[in-house]
Each structure stands twice: as C-alpha cells, then as structure tokens.
C-alpha cells in the first residue's frame, strides 16, 4: 500500500440480507485530496462511508486507512471522523460542549486549550459567539456547521462527510461549498465527501466516484467525468444532456478514442464511442447543450433546425430547436452563453446546429433506465 | 364559535375530571391531613400524633429502615433495569426483544401474592434453587435463601422491574442511534458514551421510573412480609396497625402524612439532583 | 416555577394514594393483609364480590334480601341455594378476613348495609361498647333446641353488654400445636417448646395475639384476668415480649397464611408450630404418621365465632331465619365438612365425616376440651398493648 494513499477499499461488498447495498467496490483516495462519492438516493453511499468509519462491517473485502487494515478496528480507534447525514449533534449539550466532546475524550489538554481550539473551529465555520447556545436554538444551517466544527476540531487524517450541505439554502450552500474547499486545502485533510448533488461534486472534488446500485460506475476527475463519461449511467447522471435514444450505428472509426456516426431519424450524428460499438448496433447519444454551436441561417455541414422556444436564464439562454430534416419529430436543447458575439435568436428562426464529434457520447442503451438528469 | 362558548366547552370537559381528582385524591388527603392534627378523643388541635412518632425510637428506626431500604432497592432496580431497557431498545433483534419484553411483563399477569409464593418455592431451604446448587456441587447441604434482607431486595426489584424498565425504554426509544455512533466516532468509549450521551438522554425516564419504584417499595407489604420473615417489619405495617388493629385514625393519619412528606422530599431531591423538570419528564 | 410545583404536587398526590392503598391507610384493608382470624380457607381478593344470586328478582319480592358479613366457608353456596328455595329470601354475602376489618366496615356505617354478622365472641361486647354496631338478640326468635346447651349459655353470657346478650354461638375452633412426629416426637408438652434451642430454626408461629396468649399461659400468667387492669396487662405482655425476643433466634419465620404453614411443615423445614386445629387435622388426614395436633399442658386457645345482628339491619327476620336454618344438624354438618371447624349445632358432628370425627375425638378429648382457654374480650388499651408488644418483637434484631 502506498503511503500516499489515505483510504483504500479493496473489493468491498456489503449485503443487508438479500440486498447488496455495496457491490465489490474498490478505490483509493490519495492523501490530502477531496474525494467525492456521487450517486442517486439509495445507491449505497452512506453504507460505503459507514464502513470506512467503522459502523458497518463489510460482508467481504478490506478497508485500509493510512496503509493500515482497519476491518477489525472499532470506530472510536479509527483516525477518521464523520459528519453524519442527520448531523447527530448532542442535544443535551451546548454548542461548545459538542465541539469539545472529541477533545475531552482524547484528553491530555487543558480545558482552556480545548475551548480555544473549539472556538477557533467554530470561527472557521462562521459560528463565533454562539458557543453557549443549545442545539435546538440553532438554525438548520448553523447546526450543520456545528457538526462540521465538531469533527474538524479533531484535525482528523480523514474526514468523512455524508451530505453535510443537504439542508442548506442555495446561497449558504454556495458559500459553505467554497468554505469547505478552502478548509480542505488549508488543512490538507483528506475529505471523503458524499453527495447526490453533482454540482457540488464537480465543483469541489479532485476525484469523483460515481456509484449506482452499489457499483462504482466511474472514478475520474470532474472534468473527465464530464467530458468522457465511462458508462451510460454516468453520461445521463452527470451534467445536463440531450439524450437521443434508439439510433443505429452507421460507422465506427477505431482509435484510442473511437469515433462513431449514428443515425437518428435519418440524420447522421457524430460522437465518441463511450464503449465498444459496432456498425449496426443500437445506440443512445448524449450531447451537452452547451457544446452545441448554433449559427443563424442555413449553413453547410450542420443540422438544419427551427427555433421553437427561447428560455432566458440570466447568463444563459436555453434554446429549443426542432430538427426540420428529421423523419420524425426530433429536437435538441442548446445553451447559449450571453457573450458579446452571441447570436440572437427568436422563435421561428432558422438555424444550423453543429458540434465537435467528441462533445457527444454514444452508448448501448440500457435495459432499465436509471435515475436521469434530464434537461 | 366565539371565545366564551369555547371556554364553556373547556369547562364542561374539565369539571368531571376536576371532580374526579377532587373526590378521589384531594379529599381523602385533606381528611388525612386534618385527622393527623386532632386528638383521638375530643377532636381538638394537637401535635401529639406527630410527637408520638418522633418520640418512639422503634418507629423512627423502622421508618429509617424502610426509607433506606426503599432507596437502595430503587438504585438496585435501576442498575438491573437500565441495561435491560438498553438491550431491549437498542441491541436486541426482534425475537430477543419480544422475549425480554415478555419476561419483564409476564410476572404482572399474576398478583404480587402469587409472585411472592413463587419466590418462596424457588428460594426455600427445600426449594428449587437450593436443590440445584447442591446438584451442581456449589453447596453441600440445603441452604435457606428466604427470610434475608437480600431476599426482600430481590422480591422488591422483581415487583418493580416493569415500572422502572418501561419509562427508561420510553426515553431510550427516542435516542437517535446516530448520537451513540457520533460519540464513538469522536473517540468516546462505552462508558463515556453512557455517561455523557445515553444517561443524560434517558434521565427523564430514569427519574419517572425511580419515583414509581420508590413509591412502590415504600408502600409494599406483601413481598416484604412473606420473603423477609421475622425481621421484616415495614413502616406500612405500622400504619396498618394504627388504623386497623388499634383503631387509631389520628396516629395512623399522622404516620401516613410523615411517609407522604418523605416521599415528596425524595421526589424533590431526585428532581433537583437530575436537574429535571417534572412537566418535561412526563 | 409555580407550574412545576403544581405538577409535582399532583404527581405526588397520585402516587401517594397508591401508596396509601398499599399501606392500609385506607379504611378497608387489603385482602392480602395478614389475617388475624383463623379462617378455614384463605380469602383471596376475588371472593370480595358480594352478591351470590343477583338475578333472582322474584325471590326478593317474596322474602327480601339478607345481607351477611361473614367468613369464607361459613355460608356455602349449597346452603344459600337451599335457604333461598325454602324461604324465598335472597342472600348477599361480603367476606371478611379479619375481625378488625369487620368492625371497621360496620363502624363506618353504624352497621347499615348488613343484617347478619359473624364476629368472634371476644370482639362482640367491646365493639358494641365502642361503636354500637349491633342490636340485642331477640331470644324469642331463636330455636334454642338446635344449640348445644353448654355453648348457648356461655356465649350468651360472654356477649353481654349492659345486661343484654348480643351474640349466639355458631362455629368454634382451637389453636394449639402441630408437631412433626418423625423429627420432634417429644415436642408439644408445653408452649415453651417453641423456645427450645433443640428446635432452633425449626419452629414457626404467628406474630399475632394468639401467640401472645400461649406464651402468657406458658409463663404462668392468666391474661384473661390480667386484661381487666391496664398496668397488670402491660406487665404480663411485657414479660411475654421479653420471652419472645429471647426466643427470636429459635423461630424460623412467623407464619401468616395457611398455605405458608402447610408448606413449612410439609417440606420438613419446620417441626414444631402453632396451628389452628383445622389445618392440623387436614394434615393428619393426609399424613397420619407424620403430623399430630397436640394440645400442650397449658391448654389450647379457643375462639368462638357467633351470630350478631347489625344495629343497622333492614331485614332482621331474615337474619333469624338464617340462624334457625343453618343450625339444623344436617346444614351445620355441611359447614363442618367445608371448614373443618366445629359448630354449636346439636347433633351435627354425628352427621359430618366419621373419619374427621375420629381425629377430632382423638386430639381433642373431653379432658383437653376442659382446658381450652377461650379468647377474652379486649378493652381498647389491650389492643394497643398487644400491638406495641408485637411491633417490638418484630422489630427486634435477631439472627
Ligand atoms: N441497516 C440496513 N439494513 C438494511 N438495508 C439497509 C440498511 N442500510 C441501508 N440499507 C439499504 O441499502 C441501500 C443503500 O443505502 P444507503 O443509505 O447507503 O443509501 P445512500 O446512497 O446513502 O442514499 P441517500 O442519498 O438517500 O442517503 C438502500 O437500499 C437502503 O435501503
Ligand atoms: Mg445516505
């Protein structure tokens, strides 16, 4: 085990009766990195984290923290701390006592020193002055920050966070998101962060693991995850997409990044083969709305369309374009950034759409569509 | 509906209840209180009934013994009930949980008298317990386990187990398991989690259970007499004697008021010590 | 703060009531309370229910209702049904477990609610003096021929208050000793055998007044005489107390109920005990060679349960009808068989079980009958003295 790796899972499986909550998962979290686990509700994220924290015993497989196999180490002896999904603050204590709880257990420190550190931790999460409050006298967001401070104050090697920003309003979530990121950078603590909110995962993480039904779908840095999804699920779950289904593969150009052309309603569309595809296969194609370029008027090499809707969204506009040459009704969403030279369109305008081939990803259709992030 | 008719509705609901409480609870005690301050013949005001108690070393001793014993047994019941309640609510699987609950409730299907007789069958010199220990070679001749203070304690713990366990279970039920996990996660061990998280959370249940158990112990008669044998005089018997054997309602009332006052003080102290508010605990 | 106080107050009140009920502070004692009256069978809580035949409304119309306050076994259903059939009078029974309880119940209403009561003889005159709960017996309404004459005379005389008789003889029994013939064949010569170190831990008796009398007679006192003077009685009882405290290491436990005594004896845990005759006789029937009812030289202690008419009686005629009915030998025999006790009915013993009659004749022959020490009436101070002594004995520390 490399000393640079803080947390490692090797073939970890967890079953609850017949239910396989975590299915043969392996990954490594490098020291000091921000590692996110992204997946829909019920996909096994919490179970995974609880196994790292020591509250669940893996049915099979090994867990390493700091190079040490910890399967048999009880939770109170593991060098990691957890911020619980439901916070689990101690209602019988005030804020300060909550935060000093871990320090008191550890001992070897004066009371004043403990309080100093606790106040410091509270200041870092923006809660100075609330030390004497009871837990039930705090807002949801404040409680969440107390939970963070309670773990942070212990300066753990690994901090496990289970959806810690779940109940915050958008604004607070944005600022806490940044705060967390800074905190992580400053302290060098390894974060294992669980969320079902991809914007958080993409914005903050060094690496993201996408999990679905207990299985890891892909582990990659956010950008790669976004641009080069490895599976149908990742493509549909991460980021916004135009999803075209039931096309037929017309051509495959092999290479390190195989390129394909797929027929949808008589239109040829280029894309990157996310997995092995052969001519004649059925395929789904995912195209990012912001990767489609839109030119007013009729042009060569592009798909001719007619604007049916324009939705203004501040910095962006979402334009719905009907593909007029398609053999059946087919439309694409296009996101235009409002830059100086951005084209101005109105419903009814004729436009031409085009994209780089690697901005679209093609996969075999999946039998059961999983939770999808539709545009 | 306007405010005044709403209020009338409230009164309609309240009056029967107040009457019930008044007739059943308040009046008898007012009478008890009154009787304790008048003389048996003549009926003029006197403190003699109380002085009689305080001047009588035997009564004082029995009173102290009853009070101390009840307190100790309450603590003992707590020590037994708490792990039991914890296992039932937090540890046991469905089957074990049902079994333990049944074990706690089952004794109450029979009267206290029958419970006491059951203990006697088990603990007497020629009883099951003595026989088993002999078969196991732990003792070599029959031993009488009845008629000791510890037998009384055993019987009392048993009769009040339910009244301690249920309130504690109630309060432990509302304890979020993740609090215990969080404590562990922050480095606590079993004992510190118990001390700082579990017990403070269960304090209202512990308090209610303790008060009920204490009252039951204090007011016990059957278990104490049957299991305790010749050295088992309890203060309730003294009160019984005053009312029924000596036909002295006034002294009996005074003794009852003394016992009552002691209970109030006990409850008050428990409340203070556990920093509980009764209205919160209920 | 104020609210908290009231909550506390209410809470304590509720619990205190429960406590008071347990402690016997309520006027009617719990049925589990130690029975200070030898009843043939235990009076469990369920038998407190009063009515026996609540549905027969027409009978009530013809003969009214007779309400009795009596001991378990003294009005068997068999006889009640027969009585109702003969007279048309419905019978409602309330059971008591204790003479003091009986008096407390009667005193609470000056007897209203009950017609016929069965107090023990020694309680009749004193209760009448203190509470006025009975009315004099109207001898013209009783068939004297049904009674054994000796008992008739003695009970009428001993229940006199202000020159009028207040009770008629009904059921009687004795308290003496039962011994285990295998373990303690020599025991039973004197009540002082209860104090013999030879039998340390193998002795049981009641911490009740009957034991006080036994020890008093054994120590050479005559409590029946001494009771007439408060100081004298206290002196005697204090001597008894000292003896009982001295003997406390010998006694295994004080018995309270028939069940308890039988268990102690049958399990060989106790060899020498005080016992009501009926308990001992039943044991002798079951184990003829093992147990024996013995009357020591001081004599058995005897009690006599009576008929008394409530001062608040609403159906006096029915009460006398019941007396004349139940004292018929064939009816009294039913009670003998049911309870194991003797009755004052002339000719009833002959009709009851011959086997039992033999045991009775054997253990209580005429010369022993003559030595019976009957319970004597207790002036109020005597109750207090006895209670003091018993409390002191029970409170005394002993191994
Ligand atoms: N103790 C348990 N016993 C049985 N099944 C469980 C247990 N804990 C979790 N599960 C199941 O395992 C699966 C994964 O649960 P988990 O809590 O890990 O999901 P999650 O990804 O954290 O979901 P969410 O985002 O909603 O919190 C779910 O189907 C859940 O019902
Ligand atoms: Mg979860």
Short mmCIF file of C-alpha atoms in Angstrom, two decimals, chain B residues 24-26 29 31 40 52 58-59 61-62 117 120 124-126 144 147 211 215 218-219 221-222 225-226 229-231 233 236-238 240-241 243-247 249 256 259-260 263-264 267 271 276-279 282, chain C residues 3-4 7-8 11-13 15-17 19 22-25 27 29 32-34 98 100-101 103-104 131 202 248-249 251-254 256-257 259-260 263-264 267 269 383-384 387-388 391-392 394-399:
data_model
loop_
_atom_site.label_atom_id
_atom_site.label_comp_id
_atom_site.label_asym_id
_atom_site.label_seq_id
_atom_site.Cartn_x
_atom_site.Cartn_y
_atom_site.Cartn_z
CA UNK B 24 -60.70 10.59 44.80
CA UNK B 25 -57.38 12.19 45.53
CA UNK B 26 -57.63 15.53 47.21
CA UNK B 29 -55.74 13.53 51.77
CA UNK B 31 -59.07 14.44 55.63
CA UNK B 40 -58.44 10.91 69.08
CA UNK B 52 -45.70 10.19 69.34
CA UNK B 58 -38.80 1.91 67.38
CA UNK B 59 -40.97 3.76 64.91
CA UNK B 61 -35.90 3.05 63.32
CA UNK B 62 -38.49 1.21 61.24
CA UNK B 117 -45.20 -17.52 46.76
CA UNK B 120 -40.76 -18.93 48.15
CA UNK B 124 -36.85 -22.02 50.42
CA UNK B 125 -34.45 -24.42 52.09
CA UNK B 126 -36.12 -27.36 50.38
CA UNK B 144 -32.28 -21.23 53.27
CA UNK B 147 -36.00 -14.53 55.17
CA UNK B 211 -40.03 7.69 41.64
CA UNK B 215 -43.18 4.65 45.94
CA UNK B 218 -42.18 2.27 50.28
CA UNK B 219 -45.78 1.12 50.13
CA UNK B 221 -46.44 -5.02 52.29
CA UNK B 222 -46.90 -8.48 50.85
CA UNK B 225 -43.58 -9.73 54.85
CA UNK B 226 -43.57 -13.03 53.00
CA UNK B 229 -39.62 -13.39 57.54
CA UNK B 230 -39.21 -12.46 61.13
CA UNK B 231 -37.07 -9.35 60.73
CA UNK B 233 -41.15 -5.04 59.81
CA UNK B 236 -46.63 0.34 56.16
CA UNK B 237 -47.37 -2.36 58.71
CA UNK B 238 -47.05 0.20 61.47
CA UNK B 240 -51.85 -0.58 59.11
CA UNK B 241 -51.67 -1.42 62.79
CA UNK B 243 -55.72 2.14 61.56
CA UNK B 244 -56.90 -1.44 61.75
CA UNK B 245 -55.57 -3.00 64.94
CA UNK B 246 -55.54 -0.01 67.25
CA UNK B 247 -58.42 1.87 65.58
CA UNK B 249 -57.11 7.00 62.81
CA UNK B 256 -49.23 8.47 56.70
CA UNK B 259 -44.49 8.93 54.93
CA UNK B 260 -46.11 11.14 52.32
CA UNK B 263 -41.91 10.81 49.52
CA UNK B 264 -42.41 14.39 48.39
CA UNK B 267 -39.07 13.19 44.67
CA UNK B 271 -35.68 16.21 40.59
CA UNK B 276 -35.24 17.58 35.75
CA UNK B 277 -38.46 19.42 35.31
CA UNK B 278 -41.39 17.16 36.07
CA UNK B 279 -43.55 18.70 33.36
CA UNK B 282 -43.94 13.35 31.90
CA UNK C 3 -46.43 25.38 37.31
CA UNK C 4 -43.69 22.98 38.18
CA UNK C 7 -47.23 19.35 38.57
CA UNK C 8 -45.09 17.92 41.32
CA UNK C 11 -47.92 13.73 40.73
CA UNK C 12 -47.06 13.03 44.30
CA UNK C 13 -50.69 13.03 45.23
CA UNK C 15 -48.62 8.19 43.80
CA UNK C 16 -49.32 8.82 47.41
CA UNK C 17 -52.80 7.48 47.00
CA UNK C 19 -49.12 4.18 48.47
CA UNK C 22 -50.92 -0.37 49.79
CA UNK C 23 -50.13 0.77 53.27
CA UNK C 24 -53.58 0.21 54.57
CA UNK C 25 -54.12 3.86 55.28
CA UNK C 27 -60.19 2.34 55.74
CA UNK C 29 -57.55 -3.08 54.39
CA UNK C 32 -53.69 -9.70 51.40
CA UNK C 33 -53.34 -8.16 54.81
CA UNK C 34 -52.41 -10.76 57.35
CA UNK C 98 -60.12 -10.13 59.97
CA UNK C 100 -60.82 -5.62 62.99
CA UNK C 101 -61.73 -5.32 59.37
CA UNK C 103 -65.51 -3.79 62.91
CA UNK C 104 -64.07 -1.11 60.62
CA UNK C 131 -69.11 1.62 68.24
CA UNK C 202 -37.39 -25.49 63.13
CA UNK C 248 -36.49 -14.99 68.31
CA UNK C 249 -33.35 -16.85 67.21
CA UNK C 251 -38.18 -19.23 65.32
CA UNK C 252 -37.65 -19.70 61.60
CA UNK C 253 -40.28 -17.24 60.47
CA UNK C 254 -43.68 -16.02 61.57
CA UNK C 256 -49.26 -15.66 58.17
CA UNK C 257 -51.36 -17.88 55.99
CA UNK C 259 -50.55 -22.08 52.75
CA UNK C 260 -47.37 -20.83 54.31
CA UNK C 263 -45.51 -25.53 53.05
CA UNK C 264 -43.18 -25.14 56.02
CA UNK C 267 -41.16 -29.57 53.42
CA UNK C 269 -38.43 -27.02 57.20
CA UNK C 383 -55.39 -3.80 71.71
CA UNK C 384 -52.73 -1.11 71.96
CA UNK C 387 -49.88 -4.16 69.11
CA UNK C 388 -46.99 -2.49 70.96
CA UNK C 391 -44.28 -4.45 66.97
CA UNK C 392 -41.43 -4.61 69.43
CA UNK C 394 -40.98 -7.95 65.14
CA UNK C 395 -38.60 -5.03 65.23
CA UNK C 396 -36.13 -6.78 67.49
CA UNK C 397 -32.97 -7.69 65.64
CA UNK C 398 -32.09 -11.34 65.60
CA UNK C 399 -30.08 -13.77 63.58
#
